[in-house]
Short mmCIF file of C-alpha atoms in Angstrom, two decimals:
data_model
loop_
_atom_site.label_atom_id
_atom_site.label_comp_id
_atom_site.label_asym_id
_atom_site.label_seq_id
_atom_site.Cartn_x
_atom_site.Cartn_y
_atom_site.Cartn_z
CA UNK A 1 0.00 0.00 0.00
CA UNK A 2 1.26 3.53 -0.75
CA UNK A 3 2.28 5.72 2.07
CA UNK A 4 3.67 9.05 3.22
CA UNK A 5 6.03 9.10 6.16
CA UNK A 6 6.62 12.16 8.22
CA UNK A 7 9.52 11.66 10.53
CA UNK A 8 8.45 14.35 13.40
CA UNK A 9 5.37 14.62 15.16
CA UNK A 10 6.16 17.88 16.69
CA UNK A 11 8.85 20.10 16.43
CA UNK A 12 9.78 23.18 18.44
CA UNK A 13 12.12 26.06 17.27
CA UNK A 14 13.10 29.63 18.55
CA UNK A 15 11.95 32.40 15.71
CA UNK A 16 15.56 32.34 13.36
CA UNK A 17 16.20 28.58 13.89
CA UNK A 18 16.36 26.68 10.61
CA UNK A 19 13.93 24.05 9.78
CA UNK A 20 13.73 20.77 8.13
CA UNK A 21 10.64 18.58 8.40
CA UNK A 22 11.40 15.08 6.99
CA UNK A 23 9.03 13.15 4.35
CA UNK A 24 9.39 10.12 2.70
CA UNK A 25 6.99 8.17 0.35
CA UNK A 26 6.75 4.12 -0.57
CA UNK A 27 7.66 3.68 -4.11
CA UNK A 28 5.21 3.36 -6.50
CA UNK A 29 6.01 4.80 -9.65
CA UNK A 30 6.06 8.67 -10.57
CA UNK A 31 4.84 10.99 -8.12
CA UNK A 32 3.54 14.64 -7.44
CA UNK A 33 4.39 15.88 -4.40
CA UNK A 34 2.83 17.93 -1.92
CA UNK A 35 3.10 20.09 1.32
CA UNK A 36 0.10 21.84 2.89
CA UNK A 37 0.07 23.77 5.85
CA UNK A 38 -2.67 24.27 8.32
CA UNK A 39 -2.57 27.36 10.69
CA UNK A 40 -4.77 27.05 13.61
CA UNK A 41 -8.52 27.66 12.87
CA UNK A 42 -7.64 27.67 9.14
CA UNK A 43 -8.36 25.47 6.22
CA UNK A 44 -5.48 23.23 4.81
CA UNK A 45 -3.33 25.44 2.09
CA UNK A 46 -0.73 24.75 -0.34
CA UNK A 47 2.63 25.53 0.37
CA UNK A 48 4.60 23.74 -2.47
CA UNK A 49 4.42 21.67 -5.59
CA UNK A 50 6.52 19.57 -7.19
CA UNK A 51 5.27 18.06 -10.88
CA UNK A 52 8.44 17.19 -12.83
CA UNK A 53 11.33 19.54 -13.94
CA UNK A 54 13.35 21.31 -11.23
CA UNK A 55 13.50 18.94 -8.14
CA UNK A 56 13.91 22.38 -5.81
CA UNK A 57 10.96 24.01 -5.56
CA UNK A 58 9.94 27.36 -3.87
CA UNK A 59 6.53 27.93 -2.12
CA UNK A 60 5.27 30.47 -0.57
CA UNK A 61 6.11 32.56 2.50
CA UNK A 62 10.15 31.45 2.09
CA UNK A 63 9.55 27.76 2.29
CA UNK A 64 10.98 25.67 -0.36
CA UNK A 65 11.32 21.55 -0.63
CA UNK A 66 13.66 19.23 -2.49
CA UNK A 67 12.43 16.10 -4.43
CA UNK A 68 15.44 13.71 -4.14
CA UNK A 69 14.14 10.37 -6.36
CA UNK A 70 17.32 7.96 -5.33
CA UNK A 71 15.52 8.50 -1.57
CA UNK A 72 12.16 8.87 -2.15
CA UNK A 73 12.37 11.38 -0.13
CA UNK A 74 10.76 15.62 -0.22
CA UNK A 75 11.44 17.23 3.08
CA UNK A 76 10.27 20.60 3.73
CA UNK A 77 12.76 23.50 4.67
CA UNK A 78 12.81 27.17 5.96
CA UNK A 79 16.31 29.01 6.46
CA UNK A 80 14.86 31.18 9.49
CA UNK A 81 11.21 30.13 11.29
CA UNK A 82 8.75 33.31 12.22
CA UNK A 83 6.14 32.85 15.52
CA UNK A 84 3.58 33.19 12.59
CA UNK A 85 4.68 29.50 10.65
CA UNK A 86 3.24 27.88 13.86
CA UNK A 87 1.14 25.27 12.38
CA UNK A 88 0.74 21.49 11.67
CA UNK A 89 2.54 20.65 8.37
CA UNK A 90 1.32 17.73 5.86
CA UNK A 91 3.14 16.14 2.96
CA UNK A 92 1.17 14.17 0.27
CA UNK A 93 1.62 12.28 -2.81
CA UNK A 94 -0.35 12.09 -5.50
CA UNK A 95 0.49 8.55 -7.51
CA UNK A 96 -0.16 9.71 -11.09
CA UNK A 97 -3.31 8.90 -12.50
CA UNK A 98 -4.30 7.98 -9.11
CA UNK A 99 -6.34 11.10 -8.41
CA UNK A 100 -6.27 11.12 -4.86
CA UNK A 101 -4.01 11.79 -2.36
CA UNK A 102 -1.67 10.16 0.21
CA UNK A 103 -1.31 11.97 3.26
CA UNK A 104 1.49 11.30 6.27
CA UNK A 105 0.33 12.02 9.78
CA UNK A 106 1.52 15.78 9.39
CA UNK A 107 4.17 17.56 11.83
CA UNK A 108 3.28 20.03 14.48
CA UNK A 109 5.92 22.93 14.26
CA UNK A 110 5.80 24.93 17.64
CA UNK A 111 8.16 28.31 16.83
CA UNK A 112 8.79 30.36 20.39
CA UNK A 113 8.98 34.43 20.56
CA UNK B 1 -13.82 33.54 -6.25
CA UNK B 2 -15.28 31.53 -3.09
CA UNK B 3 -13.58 28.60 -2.23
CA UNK B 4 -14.46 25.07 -1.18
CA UNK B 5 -17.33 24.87 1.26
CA UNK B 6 -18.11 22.74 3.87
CA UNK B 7 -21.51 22.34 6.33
CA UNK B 8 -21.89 21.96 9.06
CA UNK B 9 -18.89 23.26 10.44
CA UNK B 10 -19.19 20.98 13.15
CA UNK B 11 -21.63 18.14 14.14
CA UNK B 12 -22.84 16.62 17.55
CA UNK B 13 -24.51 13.58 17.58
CA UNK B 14 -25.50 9.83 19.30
CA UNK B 15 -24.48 6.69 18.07
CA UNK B 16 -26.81 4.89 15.76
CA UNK B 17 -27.86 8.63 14.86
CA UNK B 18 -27.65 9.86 10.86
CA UNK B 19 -25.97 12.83 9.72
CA UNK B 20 -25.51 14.02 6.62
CA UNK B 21 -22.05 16.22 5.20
CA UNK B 22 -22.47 18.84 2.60
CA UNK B 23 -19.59 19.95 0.27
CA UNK B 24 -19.76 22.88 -2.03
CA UNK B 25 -16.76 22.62 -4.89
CA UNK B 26 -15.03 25.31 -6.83
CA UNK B 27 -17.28 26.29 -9.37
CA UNK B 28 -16.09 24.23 -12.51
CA UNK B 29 -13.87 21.78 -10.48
CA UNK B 30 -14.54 18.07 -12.24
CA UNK B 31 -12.67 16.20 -9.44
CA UNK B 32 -14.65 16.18 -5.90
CA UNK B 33 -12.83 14.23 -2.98
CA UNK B 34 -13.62 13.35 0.57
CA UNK B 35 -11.31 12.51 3.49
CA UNK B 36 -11.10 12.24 6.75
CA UNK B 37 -8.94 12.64 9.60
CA UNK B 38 -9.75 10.74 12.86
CA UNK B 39 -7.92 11.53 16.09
CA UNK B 40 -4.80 13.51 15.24
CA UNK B 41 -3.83 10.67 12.61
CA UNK B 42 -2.96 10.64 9.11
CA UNK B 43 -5.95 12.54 6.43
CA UNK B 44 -6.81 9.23 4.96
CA UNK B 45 -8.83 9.50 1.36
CA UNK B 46 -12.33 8.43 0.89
CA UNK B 47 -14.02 8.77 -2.31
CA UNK B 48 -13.18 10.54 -5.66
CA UNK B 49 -15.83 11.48 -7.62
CA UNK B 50 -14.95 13.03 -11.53
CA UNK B 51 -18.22 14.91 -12.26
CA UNK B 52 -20.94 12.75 -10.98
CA UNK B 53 -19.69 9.10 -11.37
CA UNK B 54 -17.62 7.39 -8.22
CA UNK B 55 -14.20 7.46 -9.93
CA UNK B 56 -12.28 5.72 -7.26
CA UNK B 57 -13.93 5.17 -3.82
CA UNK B 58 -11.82 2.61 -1.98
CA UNK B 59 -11.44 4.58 0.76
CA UNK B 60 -15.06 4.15 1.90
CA UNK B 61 -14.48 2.70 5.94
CA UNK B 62 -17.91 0.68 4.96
CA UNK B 63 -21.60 0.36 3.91
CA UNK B 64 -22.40 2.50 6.56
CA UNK B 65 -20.96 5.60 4.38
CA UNK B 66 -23.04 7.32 1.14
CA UNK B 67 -21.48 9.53 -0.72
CA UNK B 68 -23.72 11.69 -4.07
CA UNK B 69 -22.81 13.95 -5.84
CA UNK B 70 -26.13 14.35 -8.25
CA UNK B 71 -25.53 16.91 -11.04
CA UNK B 72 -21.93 17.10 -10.75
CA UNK B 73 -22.12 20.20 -8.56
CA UNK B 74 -22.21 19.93 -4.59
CA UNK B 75 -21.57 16.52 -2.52
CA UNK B 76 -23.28 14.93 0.26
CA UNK B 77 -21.70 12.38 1.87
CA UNK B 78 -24.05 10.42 4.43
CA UNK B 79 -23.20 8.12 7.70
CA UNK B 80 -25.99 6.20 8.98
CA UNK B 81 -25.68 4.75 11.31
CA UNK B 82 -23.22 6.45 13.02
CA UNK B 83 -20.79 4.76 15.29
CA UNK B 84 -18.05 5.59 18.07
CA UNK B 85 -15.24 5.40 15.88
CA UNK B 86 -16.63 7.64 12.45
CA UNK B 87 -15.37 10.67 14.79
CA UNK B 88 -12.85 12.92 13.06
CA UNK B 89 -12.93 15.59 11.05
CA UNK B 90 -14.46 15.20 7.08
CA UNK B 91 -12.23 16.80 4.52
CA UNK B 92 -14.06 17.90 0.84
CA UNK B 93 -11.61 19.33 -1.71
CA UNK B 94 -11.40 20.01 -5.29
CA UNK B 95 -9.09 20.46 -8.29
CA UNK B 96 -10.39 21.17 -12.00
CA UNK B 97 -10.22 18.85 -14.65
CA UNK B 98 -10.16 14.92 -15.27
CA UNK B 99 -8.00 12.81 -14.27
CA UNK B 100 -5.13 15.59 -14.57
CA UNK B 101 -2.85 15.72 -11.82
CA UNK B 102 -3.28 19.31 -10.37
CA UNK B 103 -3.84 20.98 -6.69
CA UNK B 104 -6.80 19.64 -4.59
CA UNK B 105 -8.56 23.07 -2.78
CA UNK B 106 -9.61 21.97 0.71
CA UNK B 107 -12.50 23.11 2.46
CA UNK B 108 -12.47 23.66 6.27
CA UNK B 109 -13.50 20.42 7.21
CA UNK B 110 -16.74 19.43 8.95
CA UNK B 111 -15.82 17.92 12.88
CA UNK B 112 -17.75 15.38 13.75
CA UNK B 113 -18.37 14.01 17.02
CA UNK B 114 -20.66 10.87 17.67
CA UNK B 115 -21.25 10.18 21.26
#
């Protein structure tokens, strides 16, 4: 069965402190990849895409993720963490021509003042 | 442009009770899919639907679950009856054409409790 592994449950950083939220995915053939974000009393958003071409992608509010095939692997990353990225953090794949989505069991991210 | 739309926002009710989940789409979305996230666990997929025909809906916990999406528009997606464990909170999002790999749009989710 296809699944989406998310390496921390809950993470807590200072505001400045680097982040790097772990995801792996089970093989099964080519993939889209996904992070969403979910800020507290908000709806689940899209930070990042990845489709095919450049496996370094950029999302929104200075988040960006790296598709690395040989590990099956598209972890999430921030250079410098703000109070306001406190949120739970889900990666899914999308097998393709599977329509939906795999979820893993998303990562709390705590950032202090 | 609104987004997707989800009611009720949150639900309250017994065991062996019905209740019945409304989504709204993106206007012109195709592609119409539940999920559902019970107790802080992974968002586990239900049901696709491409316009109004079930395109994939082995996600479905059981017979207990009834998902329609009549017209191709909004969704309903019905649990009678309900038990203990159908807690969580129900997921509708949509993305805009076919079978076409593209961004799902989530809605804000509809909690449900069942007591």
């Amino acid at each position: 069965a296809q699944s989406v592994s998310q390496h921390n449950h809950h993470v807590i950083l200072s505001e400045a402190a680097s982040l790097e939220l772990g995801c792996n995915y089970s093989y099964g053939g080519t993939v889209n990849l996904f992070w969403y974000v979910q800020y507290p009393g908000q709806h689940l958003q899209l930070l990042l895409k990845y489709f095919s071409g450049d496996p370094l992608v950029k999302g929104i509010k200075g988040f960006e993720a790296e598709f690395i095939k040989s590990k099956f692997s598209f972890n999430l990353r921030k250079p410098s963490v703000q109070w306001s990225d406190t949120a739970e953090y889900f990666c899914a794949v999308t097998y393709t021509n599977a329509g939906k989505s795999t979820f893993g069991d998303g990562t709390t991210l705590t950032v202090k003042p | 442009e609104a987004g997707v739309t989800q009611f009720p926002s949150h639900s309250v009710i017994e065991k062996g009770q019905t209740v019945t989940l409304r989504c709204d789409p993106i206007s012109g979305h195709d592609n119409l899919y539940w999920y559902r996230r019970v107790m802080g666990k992974e968002i586990k997929f239900l049901l696709h639907f491409v316009k109004e025909s079930k395109q994939d809906e082995s996600g479905m916990p059981n017979n207990r679950f009834l998902a329609e999406r009549t017209g191709g528009t909004y969704s309903t997606l019905k649990v009678q009856p309900a038990e203990l464990e159908d807690s969580g909170v129900y997921f509708c999002a949509s993305s805009y054409k076919g079978l076409l790999i593209n961004e799902q749009f989530f809605g804000p989710g509809t909690r449900l409790t069942v007591l």
